[in-house]
Amino acid sequence: MSSIFTKIINGEIPSYKVAENDNFFAFLDINPNAKGHTLVVPKKEVNKLFDLEESLYNDLMSFSRKIALAMEKAIPCERIGVSVIGLEVPHVHVHLIPLQKMEDIQFIKKVKLLPEEFEELAKAISKHL
Ligand code: 5GP
């Protein structure tokens, strides 16, 4: 069965898309730690980050870097934090999280956003790509 992220990539489940190329898809996390919290996912469905073949792993990091640089331009923050967990969704994804303080990386306090706010954030980030 396809992962929830494969369904998002295929457009079967809606998402606030930030960017896409042949191998990767970036979209806003639906339950963000902070405004602009973005997930970067390889289209190839692999469970664990370090099981990716090396070239795909390197390309994922390179694509994530581009998104993070665009996020820094679009969203006022101290820096972009990076986390890879995967305990909830077994399909590799890089969390890119705009940080103001240490708690923002800790998946404890969540931010509620309206659909319009998600849309604006996704557009604002893509504008800088
Ligand atoms: P992890 O697997 O790294 O522990 O967490 C999975 C992340 O995916 C969570 O931050 C969660 O909010 C996000 N997530 C889970 N389901 C969906 C979904 O259907 N759409 C979006 N945009 N994000 C999701």
PDB file of C-alpha atoms and ligand atoms in Angstrom:
ATOM      1  CA  MET A   1       0.000   0.000   0.000  1.00  0.00           C
ATOM      2  CA  SER A   2       1.198   3.502  -0.839  1.00  0.00           C
ATOM      3  CA  SER A   3       2.352   5.743   1.990  1.00  0.00           C
ATOM      4  CA  ILE A   4       0.382   8.874   2.807  1.00  0.00           C
ATOM      5  CA  PHE A   5       3.226  10.901   1.286  1.00  0.00           C
ATOM      6  CA  THR A   6       3.064   8.927  -1.987  1.00  0.00           C
ATOM      7  CA  LYS A   7      -0.647   9.763  -2.065  1.00  0.00           C
ATOM      8  CA  ILE A   8       0.222  13.448  -1.538  1.00  0.00           C
ATOM      9  CA  ILE A   9       2.875  13.317  -4.292  1.00  0.00           C
ATOM     10  CA  ASN A  10       0.332  11.710  -6.657  1.00  0.00           C
ATOM     11  CA  GLY A  11      -2.278  14.349  -5.812  1.00  0.00           C
ATOM     12  CA  GLU A  12      -4.672  11.810  -4.260  1.00  0.00           C
ATOM     13  CA  ILE A  13      -4.451  13.757  -0.983  1.00  0.00           C
ATOM     14  CA  PRO A  14      -4.236  17.569  -1.122  1.00  0.00           C
ATOM     15  CA  SER A  15      -1.201  19.434   0.166  1.00  0.00           C
ATOM     16  CA  TYR A  16       0.300  22.909   0.195  1.00  0.00           C
ATOM     17  CA  LYS A  17       3.069  22.320  -2.327  1.00  0.00           C
ATOM     18  CA  VAL A  18       6.292  24.317  -2.100  1.00  0.00           C
ATOM     19  CA  ALA A  19       8.354  22.684  -4.856  1.00  0.00           C
ATOM     20  CA  GLU A  20       8.778  19.579  -6.955  1.00  0.00           C
ATOM     21  CA  ASN A  21      11.277  18.060  -9.374  1.00  0.00           C
ATOM     22  CA  ASP A  22      11.687  14.594 -10.904  1.00  0.00           C
ATOM     23  CA  ASN A  23      12.844  13.007  -7.660  1.00  0.00           C
ATOM     24  CA  PHE A  24      11.557  15.142  -4.782  1.00  0.00           C
ATOM     25  CA  PHE A  25       8.421  16.848  -3.479  1.00  0.00           C
ATOM     26  CA  ALA A  26       8.327  19.594  -0.830  1.00  0.00           C
ATOM     27  CA  PHE A  27       5.134  20.635   0.976  1.00  0.00           C
ATOM     28  CA  LEU A  28       4.014  22.211   4.236  1.00  0.00           C
ATOM     29  CA  ASP A  29       3.607  19.991   7.290  1.00  0.00           C
ATOM     30  CA  ILE A  30      -0.100  19.912   8.184  1.00  0.00           C
ATOM     31  CA  ASN A  31       0.657  20.078  11.932  1.00  0.00           C
ATOM     32  CA  PRO A  32       3.557  22.520  11.965  1.00  0.00           C
ATOM     33  CA  ASN A  33       5.967  23.228  14.803  1.00  0.00           C
ATOM     34  CA  ALA A  34       6.258  26.748  13.397  1.00  0.00           C
ATOM     35  CA  LYS A  35       4.946  28.764  10.442  1.00  0.00           C
ATOM     36  CA  GLY A  36       6.531  27.455   7.253  1.00  0.00           C
ATOM     37  CA  HIS A  37       7.485  23.991   8.617  1.00  0.00           C
ATOM     38  CA  THR A  38       8.185  22.098   5.397  1.00  0.00           C
ATOM     39  CA  LEU A  39       8.664  18.415   4.561  1.00  0.00           C
ATOM     40  CA  VAL A  40      10.950  17.312   1.740  1.00  0.00           C
ATOM     41  CA  VAL A  41      10.214  13.816   0.463  1.00  0.00           C
ATOM     42  CA  PRO A  42      11.863  11.613  -2.164  1.00  0.00           C
ATOM     43  CA  LYS A  43       9.291  10.306  -4.633  1.00  0.00           C
ATOM     44  CA  LYS A  44      10.845   6.883  -4.255  1.00  0.00           C
ATOM     45  CA  GLU A  45       9.161   5.274  -1.275  1.00  0.00           C
ATOM     46  CA  VAL A  46      11.918   4.258   1.138  1.00  0.00           C
ATOM     47  CA  ASN A  47      11.310   3.914   4.867  1.00  0.00           C
ATOM     48  CA  LYS A  48      14.573   5.050   6.486  1.00  0.00           C
ATOM     49  CA  LEU A  49      16.863   7.950   5.547  1.00  0.00           C
ATOM     50  CA  PHE A  50      20.126   6.040   5.626  1.00  0.00           C
ATOM     51  CA  ASP A  51      18.683   3.243   3.495  1.00  0.00           C
ATOM     52  CA  LEU A  52      18.481   5.650   0.546  1.00  0.00           C
ATOM     53  CA  GLU A  53      21.061   4.967  -2.125  1.00  0.00           C
ATOM     54  CA  GLU A  54      23.906   7.424  -1.656  1.00  0.00           C
ATOM     55  CA  SER A  55      23.264   9.553  -4.728  1.00  0.00           C
ATOM     56  CA  LEU A  56      19.567   9.959  -3.873  1.00  0.00           C
ATOM     57  CA  TYR A  57      20.512  10.799  -0.271  1.00  0.00           C
ATOM     58  CA  ASN A  58      22.944  13.476  -1.461  1.00  0.00           C
ATOM     59  CA  ASP A  59      20.386  14.878  -3.909  1.00  0.00           C
ATOM     60  CA  LEU A  60      17.745  14.966  -1.161  1.00  0.00           C
ATOM     61  CA  MET A  61      20.078  17.037   1.020  1.00  0.00           C
ATOM     62  CA  SER A  62      20.907  19.322  -1.891  1.00  0.00           C
ATOM     63  CA  PHE A  63      17.211  19.837  -2.734  1.00  0.00           C
ATOM     64  CA  SER A  64      16.433  20.425   0.968  1.00  0.00           C
ATOM     65  CA  ARG A  65      19.175  23.052   1.100  1.00  0.00           C
ATOM     66  CA  LYS A  66      17.563  24.987  -1.772  1.00  0.00           C
ATOM     67  CA  ILE A  67      14.203  24.915  -0.014  1.00  0.00           C
ATOM     68  CA  ALA A  68      15.768  25.977   3.305  1.00  0.00           C
ATOM     69  CA  LEU A  69      17.489  28.972   1.671  1.00  0.00           C
ATOM     70  CA  ALA A  70      14.158  30.034   0.145  1.00  0.00           C
ATOM     71  CA  MET A  71      12.455  29.586   3.533  1.00  0.00           C
ATOM     72  CA  GLU A  72      15.033  31.840   5.187  1.00  0.00           C
ATOM     73  CA  LYS A  73      14.164  34.566   2.698  1.00  0.00           C
ATOM     74  CA  ALA A  74      10.402  34.120   3.083  1.00  0.00           C
ATOM     75  CA  ILE A  75      10.007  33.603   6.820  1.00  0.00           C
ATOM     76  CA  PRO A  76      11.464  35.754   9.591  1.00  0.00           C
ATOM     77  CA  CYS A  77      13.458  33.355  11.804  1.00  0.00           C
ATOM     78  CA  GLU A  78      16.829  32.863  13.458  1.00  0.00           C
ATOM     79  CA  ARG A  79      17.651  29.919  11.185  1.00  0.00           C
ATOM     80  CA  ILE A  80      16.174  26.815   9.597  1.00  0.00           C
ATOM     81  CA  GLY A  81      16.422  23.675  11.730  1.00  0.00           C
ATOM     82  CA  VAL A  82      16.617  20.205  10.219  1.00  0.00           C
ATOM     83  CA  SER A  83      15.224  17.001  11.655  1.00  0.00           C
ATOM     84  CA  VAL A  84      14.623  13.512  10.329  1.00  0.00           C
ATOM     85  CA  ILE A  85      12.397  11.288  12.445  1.00  0.00           C
ATOM     86  CA  GLY A  86       9.982   9.106  10.496  1.00  0.00           C
ATOM     87  CA  LEU A  87       8.315   7.392  13.454  1.00  0.00           C
ATOM     88  CA  GLU A  88       4.867   8.460  12.256  1.00  0.00           C
ATOM     89  CA  VAL A  89       5.213   8.162   8.476  1.00  0.00           C
ATOM     90  CA  PRO A  90       7.554   5.402   7.186  1.00  0.00           C
ATOM     91  CA  HIS A  91       8.506   7.272   4.001  1.00  0.00           C
ATOM     92  CA  VAL A  92      11.716   9.330   4.188  1.00  0.00           C
ATOM     93  CA  HIS A  93      11.114  13.024   4.845  1.00  0.00           C
ATOM     94  CA  VAL A  94      13.307  15.905   5.970  1.00  0.00           C
ATOM     95  CA  HIS A  95      11.651  18.365   8.342  1.00  0.00           C
ATOM     96  CA  LEU A  96      12.765  21.958   7.665  1.00  0.00           C
ATOM     97  CA  ILE A  97      11.629  24.134  10.543  1.00  0.00           C
ATOM     98  CA  PRO A  98      11.980  27.926  10.914  1.00  0.00           C
ATOM     99  CA  LEU A  99      13.441  28.384  14.400  1.00  0.00           C
ATOM    100  CA  GLN A 100      13.110  31.274  16.842  1.00  0.00           C
ATOM    101  CA  LYS A 101      13.941  29.215  19.919  1.00  0.00           C
ATOM    102  CA  MET A 102      15.008  25.702  20.926  1.00  0.00           C
ATOM    103  CA  GLU A 103      11.432  24.490  21.574  1.00  0.00           C
ATOM    104  CA  ASP A 104      10.555  24.992  17.900  1.00  0.00           C
ATOM    105  CA  ILE A 105      12.545  21.876  16.943  1.00  0.00           C
ATOM    106  CA  GLN A 106      11.035  19.742  19.701  1.00  0.00           C
ATOM    107  CA  PHE A 107       7.655  18.723  18.229  1.00  0.00           C
ATOM    108  CA  ILE A 108       5.925  19.785  21.449  1.00  0.00           C
ATOM    109  CA  LYS A 109       4.206  23.084  20.769  1.00  0.00           C
ATOM    110  CA  LYS A 110       2.236  23.147  17.518  1.00  0.00           C
ATOM    111  CA  VAL A 111       0.954  26.113  15.547  1.00  0.00           C
ATOM    112  CA  LYS A 112      -2.616  26.200  14.200  1.00  0.00           C
ATOM    113  CA  LEU A 113      -2.925  27.829  10.791  1.00  0.00           C
ATOM    114  CA  LEU A 114      -5.859  28.657   8.545  1.00  0.00           C
ATOM    115  CA  PRO A 115      -5.915  27.287   4.975  1.00  0.00           C
ATOM    116  CA  GLU A 116      -5.227  30.817   3.658  1.00  0.00           C
ATOM    117  CA  GLU A 117      -2.148  31.052   5.877  1.00  0.00           C
ATOM    118  CA  PHE A 118      -0.820  27.699   4.611  1.00  0.00           C
ATOM    119  CA  GLU A 119      -1.427  28.864   1.034  1.00  0.00           C
ATOM    120  CA  GLU A 120       0.381  32.176   1.588  1.00  0.00           C
ATOM    121  CA  LEU A 121       3.362  30.475   3.242  1.00  0.00           C
ATOM    122  CA  ALA A 122       3.747  27.903   0.459  1.00  0.00           C
ATOM    123  CA  LYS A 123       3.591  30.681  -2.155  1.00  0.00           C
ATOM    124  CA  ALA A 124       6.016  32.911  -0.236  1.00  0.00           C
ATOM    125  CA  ILE A 125       8.615  30.127  -0.049  1.00  0.00           C
ATOM    126  CA  SER A 126       8.233  29.049  -3.698  1.00  0.00           C
ATOM    127  CA  LYS A 127       8.644  32.668  -4.805  1.00  0.00           C
ATOM    128  CA  HIS A 128      12.260  32.555  -3.580  1.00  0.00           C
ATOM    129  CA  LEU A 129      13.210  29.346  -5.396  1.00  0.00           C
TER     130      LEU A 129
HETATM  131  P1  5GP B   1       7.514  11.795  11.561  1.00  0.00           P
HETATM  132  O1  5GP B   1       7.192  10.585  10.729  1.00  0.00           O
HETATM  133  O2  5GP B   1       8.764  12.489  11.094  1.00  0.00           O
HETATM  134  O3  5GP B   1       7.540  11.475  13.033  1.00  0.00           O
HETATM  135  O4  5GP B   1       6.330  12.834  11.392  1.00  0.00           O
HETATM  136  C1  5GP B   1       5.537  12.898  10.257  1.00  0.00           C
HETATM  137  C2  5GP B   1       5.137  14.330   9.973  1.00  0.00           C
HETATM  138  O5  5GP B   1       4.246  14.317   8.855  1.00  0.00           O
HETATM  139  C3  5GP B   1       4.399  15.046  11.114  1.00  0.00           C
HETATM  140  O6  5GP B   1       5.055  16.280  11.395  1.00  0.00           O
HETATM  141  C4  5GP B   1       2.979  15.242  10.572  1.00  0.00           C
HETATM  142  O7  5GP B   1       2.387  16.460  11.002  1.00  0.00           O
HETATM  143  C5  5GP B   1       3.172  15.208   9.083  1.00  0.00           C
HETATM  144  N1  5GP B   1       2.014  14.677   8.378  1.00  0.00           N
HETATM  145  C6  5GP B   1       1.379  13.503   8.638  1.00  0.00           C
HETATM  146  N2  5GP B   1       0.338  13.324   7.801  1.00  0.00           N
HETATM  147  C7  5GP B   1       0.338  14.411   6.970  1.00  0.00           C
HETATM  148  C8  5GP B   1      -0.514  14.792   5.885  1.00  0.00           C
HETATM  149  O8  5GP B   1      -1.468  14.114   5.494  1.00  0.00           O
HETATM  150  N3  5GP B   1      -0.214  15.962   5.262  1.00  0.00           N
HETATM  151  C9  5GP B   1       0.841  16.749   5.652  1.00  0.00           C
HETATM  152  N4  5GP B   1       1.035  17.885   4.988  1.00  0.00           N
HETATM  153  N5  5GP B   1       1.647  16.419   6.681  1.00  0.00           N
HETATM  154  C10 5GP B   1       1.395  15.255   7.341  1.00  0.00           C
END
